[in-house]
Coordinates of C-alpha atoms in Angstrom, one line a residue:
X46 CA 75.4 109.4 103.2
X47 CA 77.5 106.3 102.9
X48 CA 78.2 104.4 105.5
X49 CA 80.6 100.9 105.8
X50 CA 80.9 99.8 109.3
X51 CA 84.7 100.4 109.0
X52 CA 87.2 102.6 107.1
X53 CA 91.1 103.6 107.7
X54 CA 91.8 107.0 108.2
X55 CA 92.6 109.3 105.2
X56 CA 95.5 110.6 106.7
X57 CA 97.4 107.1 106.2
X58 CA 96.7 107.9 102.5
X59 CA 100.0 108.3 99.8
X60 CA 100.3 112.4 99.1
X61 CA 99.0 111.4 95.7
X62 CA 98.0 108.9 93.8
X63 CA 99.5 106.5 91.2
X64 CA 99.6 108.2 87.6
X65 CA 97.3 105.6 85.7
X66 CA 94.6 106.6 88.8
X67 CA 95.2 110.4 88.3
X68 CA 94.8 110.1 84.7
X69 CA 91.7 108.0 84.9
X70 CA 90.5 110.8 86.9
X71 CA 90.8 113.6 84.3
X72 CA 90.6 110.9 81.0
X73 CA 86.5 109.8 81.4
X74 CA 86.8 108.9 77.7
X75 CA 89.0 106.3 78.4
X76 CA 87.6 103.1 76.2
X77 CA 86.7 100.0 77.8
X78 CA 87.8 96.1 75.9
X79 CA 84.9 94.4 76.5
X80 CA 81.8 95.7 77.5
X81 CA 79.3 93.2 78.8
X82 CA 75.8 92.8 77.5
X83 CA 72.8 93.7 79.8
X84 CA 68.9 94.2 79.1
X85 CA 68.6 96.6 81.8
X86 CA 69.6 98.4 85.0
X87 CA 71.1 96.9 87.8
X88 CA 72.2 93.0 88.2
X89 CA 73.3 91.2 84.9
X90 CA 74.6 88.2 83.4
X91 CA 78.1 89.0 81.5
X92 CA 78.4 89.0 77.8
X93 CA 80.4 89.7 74.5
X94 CA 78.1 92.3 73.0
X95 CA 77.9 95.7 73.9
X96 CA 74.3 96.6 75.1
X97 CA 72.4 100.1 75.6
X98 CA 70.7 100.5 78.9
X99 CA 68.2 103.0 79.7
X100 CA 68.3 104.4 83.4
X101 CA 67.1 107.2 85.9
X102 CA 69.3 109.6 87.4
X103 CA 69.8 111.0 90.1
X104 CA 72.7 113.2 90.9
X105 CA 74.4 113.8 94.3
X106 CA 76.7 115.3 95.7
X107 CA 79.2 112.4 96.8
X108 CA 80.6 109.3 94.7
X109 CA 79.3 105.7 95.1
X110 CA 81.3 103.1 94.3
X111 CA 80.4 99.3 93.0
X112 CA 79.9 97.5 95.9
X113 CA 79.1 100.2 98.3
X114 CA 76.2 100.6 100.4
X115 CA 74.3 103.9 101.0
X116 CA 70.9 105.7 102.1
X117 CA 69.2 108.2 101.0
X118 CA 66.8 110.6 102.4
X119 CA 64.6 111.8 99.3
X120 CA 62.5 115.0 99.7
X121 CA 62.5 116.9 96.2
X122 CA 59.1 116.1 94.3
X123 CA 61.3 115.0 91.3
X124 CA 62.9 112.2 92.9
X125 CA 60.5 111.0 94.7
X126 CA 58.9 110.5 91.8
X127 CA 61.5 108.5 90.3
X128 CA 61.3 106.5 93.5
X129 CA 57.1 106.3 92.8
X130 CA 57.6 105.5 89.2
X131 CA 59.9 102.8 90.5
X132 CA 57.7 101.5 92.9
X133 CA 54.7 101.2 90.3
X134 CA 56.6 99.6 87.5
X135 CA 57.6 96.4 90.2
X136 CA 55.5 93.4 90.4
X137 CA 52.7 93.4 92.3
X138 CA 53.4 92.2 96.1
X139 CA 57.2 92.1 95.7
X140 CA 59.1 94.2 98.2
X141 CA 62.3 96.5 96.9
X142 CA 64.5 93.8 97.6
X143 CA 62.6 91.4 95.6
X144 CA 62.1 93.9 92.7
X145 CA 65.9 94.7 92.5
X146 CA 65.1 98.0 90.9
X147 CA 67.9 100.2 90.5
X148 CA 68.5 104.0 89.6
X149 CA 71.9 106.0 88.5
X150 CA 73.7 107.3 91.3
X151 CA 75.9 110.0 89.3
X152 CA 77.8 112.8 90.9
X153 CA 75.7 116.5 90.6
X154 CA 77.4 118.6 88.0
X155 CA 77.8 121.4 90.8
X156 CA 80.0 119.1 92.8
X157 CA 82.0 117.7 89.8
X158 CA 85.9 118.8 89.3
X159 CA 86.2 120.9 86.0
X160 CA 88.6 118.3 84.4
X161 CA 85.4 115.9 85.3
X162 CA 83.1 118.4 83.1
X163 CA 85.0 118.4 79.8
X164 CA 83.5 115.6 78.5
X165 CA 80.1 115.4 80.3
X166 CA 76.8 114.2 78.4
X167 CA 74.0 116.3 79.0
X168 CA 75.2 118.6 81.4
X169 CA 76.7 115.7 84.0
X170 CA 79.5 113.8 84.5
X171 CA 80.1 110.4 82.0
X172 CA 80.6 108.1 84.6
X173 CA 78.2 106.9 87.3
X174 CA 77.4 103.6 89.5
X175 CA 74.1 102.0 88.9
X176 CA 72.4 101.0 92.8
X177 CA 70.4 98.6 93.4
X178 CA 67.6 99.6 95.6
X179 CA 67.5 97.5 98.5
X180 CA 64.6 99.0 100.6
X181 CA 62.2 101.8 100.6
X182 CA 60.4 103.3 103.8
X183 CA 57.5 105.9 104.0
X184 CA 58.2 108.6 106.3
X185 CA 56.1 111.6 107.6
X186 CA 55.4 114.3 104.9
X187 CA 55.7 112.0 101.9
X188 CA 59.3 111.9 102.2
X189 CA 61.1 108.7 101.4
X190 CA 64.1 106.9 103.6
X191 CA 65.9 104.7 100.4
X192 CA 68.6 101.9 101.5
X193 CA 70.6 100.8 98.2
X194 CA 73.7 98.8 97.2
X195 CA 76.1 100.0 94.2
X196 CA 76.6 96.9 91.6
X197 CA 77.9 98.4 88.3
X198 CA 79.4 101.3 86.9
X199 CA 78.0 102.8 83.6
X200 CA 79.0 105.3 80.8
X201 CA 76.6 107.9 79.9
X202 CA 75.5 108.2 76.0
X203 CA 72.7 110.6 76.3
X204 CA 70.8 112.2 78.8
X205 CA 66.3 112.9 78.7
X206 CA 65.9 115.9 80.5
X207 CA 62.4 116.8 79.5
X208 CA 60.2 113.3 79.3
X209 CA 60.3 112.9 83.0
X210 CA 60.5 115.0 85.8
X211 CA 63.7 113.3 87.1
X212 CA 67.0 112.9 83.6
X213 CA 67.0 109.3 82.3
X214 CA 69.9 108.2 80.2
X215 CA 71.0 106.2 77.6
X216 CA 74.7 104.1 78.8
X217 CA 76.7 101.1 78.1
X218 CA 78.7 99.2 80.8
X219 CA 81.4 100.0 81.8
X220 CA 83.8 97.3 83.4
X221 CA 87.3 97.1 84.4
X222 CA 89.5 96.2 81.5
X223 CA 90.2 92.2 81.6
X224 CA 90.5 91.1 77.9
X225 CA 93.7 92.7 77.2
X226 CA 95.6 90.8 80.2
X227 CA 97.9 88.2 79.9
X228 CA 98.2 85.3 82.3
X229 CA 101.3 86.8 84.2
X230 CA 99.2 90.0 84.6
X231 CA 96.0 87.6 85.9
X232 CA 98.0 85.7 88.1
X233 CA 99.6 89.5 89.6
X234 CA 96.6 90.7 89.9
X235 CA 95.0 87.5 92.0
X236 CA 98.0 88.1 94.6
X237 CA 97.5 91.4 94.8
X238 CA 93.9 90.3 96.0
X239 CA 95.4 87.8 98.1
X240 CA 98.0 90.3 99.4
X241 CA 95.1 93.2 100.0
X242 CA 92.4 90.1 101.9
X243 CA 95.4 89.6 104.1
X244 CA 96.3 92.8 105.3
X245 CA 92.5 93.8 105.8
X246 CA 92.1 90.8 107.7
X247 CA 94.9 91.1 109.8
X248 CA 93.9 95.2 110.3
X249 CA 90.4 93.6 111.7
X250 CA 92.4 91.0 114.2
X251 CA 94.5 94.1 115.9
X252 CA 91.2 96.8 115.8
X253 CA 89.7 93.7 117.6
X254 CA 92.3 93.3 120.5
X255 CA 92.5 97.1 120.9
X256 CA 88.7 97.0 121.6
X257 CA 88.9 94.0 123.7
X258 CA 91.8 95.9 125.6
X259 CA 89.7 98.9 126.2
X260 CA 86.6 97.0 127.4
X261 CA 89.0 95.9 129.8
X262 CA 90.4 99.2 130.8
X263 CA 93.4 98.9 129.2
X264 CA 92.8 101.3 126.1
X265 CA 96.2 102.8 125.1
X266 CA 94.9 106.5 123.8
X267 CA 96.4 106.6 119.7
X268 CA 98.7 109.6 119.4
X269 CA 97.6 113.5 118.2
X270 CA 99.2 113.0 114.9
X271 CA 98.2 109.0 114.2
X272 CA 95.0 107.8 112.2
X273 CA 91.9 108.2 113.6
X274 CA 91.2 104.3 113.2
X275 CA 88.6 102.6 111.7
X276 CA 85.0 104.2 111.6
X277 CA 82.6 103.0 113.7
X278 CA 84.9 101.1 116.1
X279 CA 84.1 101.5 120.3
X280 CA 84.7 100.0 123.2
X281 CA 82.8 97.5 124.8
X282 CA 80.5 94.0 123.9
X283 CA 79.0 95.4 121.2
X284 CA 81.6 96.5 119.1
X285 CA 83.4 92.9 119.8
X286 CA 80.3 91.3 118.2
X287 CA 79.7 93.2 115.0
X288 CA 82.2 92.2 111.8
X289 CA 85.3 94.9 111.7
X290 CA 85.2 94.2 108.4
X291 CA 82.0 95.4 105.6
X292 CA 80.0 92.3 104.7
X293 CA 80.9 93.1 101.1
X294 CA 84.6 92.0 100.8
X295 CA 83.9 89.1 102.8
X296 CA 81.2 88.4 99.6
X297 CA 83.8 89.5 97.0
X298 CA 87.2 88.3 98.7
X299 CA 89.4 85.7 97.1
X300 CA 89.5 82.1 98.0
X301 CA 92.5 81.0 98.9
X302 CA 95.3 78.8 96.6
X303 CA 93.9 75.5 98.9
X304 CA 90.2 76.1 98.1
X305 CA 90.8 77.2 94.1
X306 CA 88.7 74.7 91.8
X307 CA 89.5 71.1 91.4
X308 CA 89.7 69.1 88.6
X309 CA 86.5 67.1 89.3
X310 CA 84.7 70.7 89.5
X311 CA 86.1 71.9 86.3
X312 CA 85.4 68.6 84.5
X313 CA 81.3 68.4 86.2
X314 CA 81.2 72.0 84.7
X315 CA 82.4 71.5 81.4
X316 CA 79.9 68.5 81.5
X317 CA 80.3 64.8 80.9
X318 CA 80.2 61.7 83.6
X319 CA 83.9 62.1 84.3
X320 CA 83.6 64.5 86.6
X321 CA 81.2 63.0 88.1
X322 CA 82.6 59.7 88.9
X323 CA 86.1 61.4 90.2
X324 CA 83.7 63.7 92.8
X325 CA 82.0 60.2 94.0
X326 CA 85.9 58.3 94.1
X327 CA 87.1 61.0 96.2
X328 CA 84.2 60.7 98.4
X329 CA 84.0 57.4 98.8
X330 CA 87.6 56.8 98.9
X331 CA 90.5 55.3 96.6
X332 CA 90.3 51.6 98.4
X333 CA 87.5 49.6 96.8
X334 CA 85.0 48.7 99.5
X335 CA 86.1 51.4 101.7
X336 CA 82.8 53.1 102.5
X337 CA 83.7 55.5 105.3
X338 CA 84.2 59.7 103.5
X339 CA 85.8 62.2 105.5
X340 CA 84.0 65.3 107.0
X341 CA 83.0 67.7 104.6
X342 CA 84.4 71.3 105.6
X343 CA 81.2 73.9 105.6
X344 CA 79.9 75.4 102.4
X345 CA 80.9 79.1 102.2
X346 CA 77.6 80.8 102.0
X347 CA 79.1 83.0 99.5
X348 CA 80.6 80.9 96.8
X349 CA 77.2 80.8 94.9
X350 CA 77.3 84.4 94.3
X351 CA 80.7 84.5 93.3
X352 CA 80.0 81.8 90.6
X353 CA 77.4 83.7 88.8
X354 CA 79.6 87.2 88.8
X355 CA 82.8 85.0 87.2
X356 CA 86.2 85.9 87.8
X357 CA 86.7 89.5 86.4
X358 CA 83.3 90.7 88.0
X359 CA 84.3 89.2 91.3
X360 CA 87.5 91.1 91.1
X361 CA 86.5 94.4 90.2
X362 CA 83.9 94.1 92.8
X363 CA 86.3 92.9 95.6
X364 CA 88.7 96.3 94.9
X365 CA 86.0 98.6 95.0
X366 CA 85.2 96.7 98.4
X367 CA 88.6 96.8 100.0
X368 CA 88.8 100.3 98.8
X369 CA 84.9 101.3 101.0
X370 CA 87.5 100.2 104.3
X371 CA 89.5 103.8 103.3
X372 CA 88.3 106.9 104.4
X373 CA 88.6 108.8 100.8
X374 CA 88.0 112.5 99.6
X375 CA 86.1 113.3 96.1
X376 CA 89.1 113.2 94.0
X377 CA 90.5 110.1 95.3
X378 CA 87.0 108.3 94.9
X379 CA 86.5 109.8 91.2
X380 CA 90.1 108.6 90.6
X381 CA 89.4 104.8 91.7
X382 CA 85.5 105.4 90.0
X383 CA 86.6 106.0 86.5
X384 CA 90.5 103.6 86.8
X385 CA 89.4 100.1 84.7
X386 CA 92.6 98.8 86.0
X387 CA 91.9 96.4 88.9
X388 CA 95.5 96.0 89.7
X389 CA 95.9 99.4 90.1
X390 CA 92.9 100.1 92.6
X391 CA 94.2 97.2 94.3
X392 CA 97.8 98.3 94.7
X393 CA 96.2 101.7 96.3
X394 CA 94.6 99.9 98.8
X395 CA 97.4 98.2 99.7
X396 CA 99.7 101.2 100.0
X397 CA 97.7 103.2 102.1
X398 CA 96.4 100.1 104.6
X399 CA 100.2 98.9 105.4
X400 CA 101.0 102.5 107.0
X401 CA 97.7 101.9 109.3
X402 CA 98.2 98.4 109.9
X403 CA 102.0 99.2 111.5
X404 CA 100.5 101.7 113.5
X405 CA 97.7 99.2 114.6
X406 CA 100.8 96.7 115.6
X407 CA 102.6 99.2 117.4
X408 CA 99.4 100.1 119.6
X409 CA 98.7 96.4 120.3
X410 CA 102.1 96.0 121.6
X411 CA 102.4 99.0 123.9
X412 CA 98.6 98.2 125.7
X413 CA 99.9 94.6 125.9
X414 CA 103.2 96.1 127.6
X415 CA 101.1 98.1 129.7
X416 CA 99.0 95.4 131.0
X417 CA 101.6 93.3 132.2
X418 CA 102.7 96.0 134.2

C-alpha cells in the first residue's frame, strides 16, 4: 500500500536491531522532552507547550512512517465516511491538496504485536502517524482512491468509538527527543546525516550505471543469494530518467558544511541593519567602487521548507526518509515508529545500506570488466 520509488532489500538488514530500537518497540510509554504545540491535525508550527489534538482514525494493517507516502483504496462505509466528513468540513472550492486535511493512520489492533497491545488506548496501539491527505478520487461504486503523505507522529490519550461511525482520538505530539542533547551529541547526530545522504547518494550513482549497463546489454545478472536491489528499478530510458532516490530525502536531506548559514543570514534573522549591509558588501564586493558581483549559485527549491520545519523537525523527518529507501518488515518499522532517538534510526540506516552499497560496487565492476571484454 506504500510505495517509494526505491528501497534496499531486507535481506542486507542486521539479524536484529540495536537495543534502544528493540526497546522502543516493546516500551510505547516511553516519555517524550518536549512536545510541540499544535491546534490541529496534520502540518504545524513547533512550540514549547504541549497541545491536545483531536483526530480520525483509521487503522491498517501496515505502519506509515513520517515522511512516507501511501494510497489507499477506501471501500468500508465507515471510512468513507471519514473521507466525506473530511471532504465537507474543507473550504469551499479548495482541492485536497489545498485543504491539507489529515486523518490518523494507526496500525489495526489485529495486526499489532502483543508487546504493542500492553499499553494500547482504546483498544489500539498508542502510537500512530498523522497523513496528510494529498488527493482524493471518485471511483465506480462510491469507493474512494486516497493519495496521502505521513508528516507527524502522535500519542493516543483517548479513543471515541461511539460519536462517529469511524474512532476519533484525543493525542499529543510526539517528536523525536532533541532537548536533552548536548552539542557533541547535535554535532554526531548531523554527520550521521551527512554520513547516511552520502551513502544513499552514492547507492543511486551505482543503481544508475547498472541500469545504463543493462540498457546497453551489458546487465551482469546479481547473484541467488545477493539483495534483490532497489524497488522499482528496470532497464531501459525510463528508469534512467526517474530520481533513484524518493523525492522526500532530497526535501529533508542535510545541506552540506559549505552551504551551512552565514553570518550575514544569522544576523538578517535575528534582525537589525547589520546584516543587511554585510549581505549587500558581499555582493557588491570588498573594493569600494567595484560594482561587478559574482554569479549567484541556484536557489535550492527546498530550502524554504526546511526553514519553516527548523532543525530537529528536518532531522527526524530526513531519518524516517532515508529509512522509506529499506525494504522493512512490521517489527522493524514499529521499532523505528516508536524510537525518539534520531541518531539511532540514523545509525540503522546506515548499517544495513553499506552491506548493499558493496554489493552494488562489486556489480559495477564486474559489468564494467565484462564490457571491455
Amino acid at each position: 500500500m506504500h510505495a517509494t520509488s526505491t528501497r534496499v532489500s531486507q535481506r542486507v538488514l542486521p539479524c536484529c536491531l540495536p537495543k534502544r530500537l528493540r526497546h522502543a518497540a516493546a516500551n510505547s510509554r516511553r516519555r517524550n522532552a518536549g512536545l510541540p504545540a499544535a491546534t490541529g491535525p496534520g502540518p504545524a508550527s513547533s512550540g514549547t507547550v504541549e497541545s491536545v489534538i483531536s483526530i480520525p482514525l483509521f487503522p491498517l494493517s501496515n505502519v506509515l512512517h513520517p515522511a512516507q507516502a501511501g494510497s489507499l483504496l477506501v471501500f468500508e462505509p465507515r471510512y468513507l465516511a471519514l473521507f466525506r466528513d473530511l471532504q465537507a468540513a474543507a473550504p469551499q472550492g479548495s482541492s485536497a491538496s489545498e485543504a491539507k486535511f489529515a486523518f490518523g493512520h494507526i496500525l489495526a489492533a489485529g495486526a499489532a504485536p502483543p508487546a504493542l497491545m500492553q499499553d494500547s488506548v482504546g483498544g489500539l496501539p498508542a502510537c500512530g502517524v498523522c497523513a496528510t491527505v494529498k488527493g482524493i478520487e471518485e471511483l465506480e461504486n462510491g469507493r474512494l482512491q486516497v493519495s496521502y503523505q505521513g508528516w507527524r507522529r502522535f500519542k493516543l490519550l483517548t479513543v471515541d468509538h461511539d460519536s462517529k461511525p469511524y474512532p476519533m482520538a484525543a493525542a499529543t505530539w510526539m517528536d523525536d527527543d532533541t532537548a536533552s542533547l548536548s552539542q557533541e551529541q547535535q554535532a554526531a547526530t548531523y554527520a550521521l546525516e551527512q554520513q547516511v545522504y552520502g551513502l544513499l547518494q552514492q547507492v543511486a550513482s551505482y543503481m544508475r550505471q547498472l541500469e545504463q549497463g543493462s540498457a546497453a546489454g551489458a546487465a551482469v545478472a546479481a547473484p541467488a543469494s545477493g539483495p534483490t536491489g532497489l524497488h522499482g528499478s528496470s532497464s531501459g530510458s525510463k528508469a534512467q530518467q526517474r530520481p533513484l532516490l524518493p523525492d522526500s530525502v532530497l526535501l529533508f536531506a542535510p545541506l552540506p558544511p559549505s552551504r551551512q548559514q552565514s553570518v550575514a543570514d544569522y544576523l538578517i534573522k535575528a534582525g537589525g541593519s547589520t546584516g543587511d549591509k554585510i549581505a549587500t558588501w558581499q555582493r557588491m564586493g570588498s573594493v569600494y567602487g567595484q560594482t561587478s558581483s559574482k554569479k549567484k549559485p541556484p536557489q535550492d527549491p527546498y530550502q524554504a521548507a526546511r526553514d519553516q520545519l527548523g532543525k530537529e523537525r528536518r532531522q527526524e523527518l530526513f531519518s524516517f526518509a532515508a529509512a522509506s529507501v529499506l525494504e522493512l518488515g512490521l517489527p522493524e518499522r514499529l521499532a523505528l515508529l516508536h524510537c525518539t532517538d534520531t541518531a539511532a534510526r540514523l545509525q540503522y540506516v546506515a548499517a544495513a545500506v553499506q552491506p548493499f552499497l558493496a554489493d552494488l560496487v562489486a556489480r559495477v565492476s564486474l559489468q564494467q570488466a565484462m564490457v571491455k571484454q
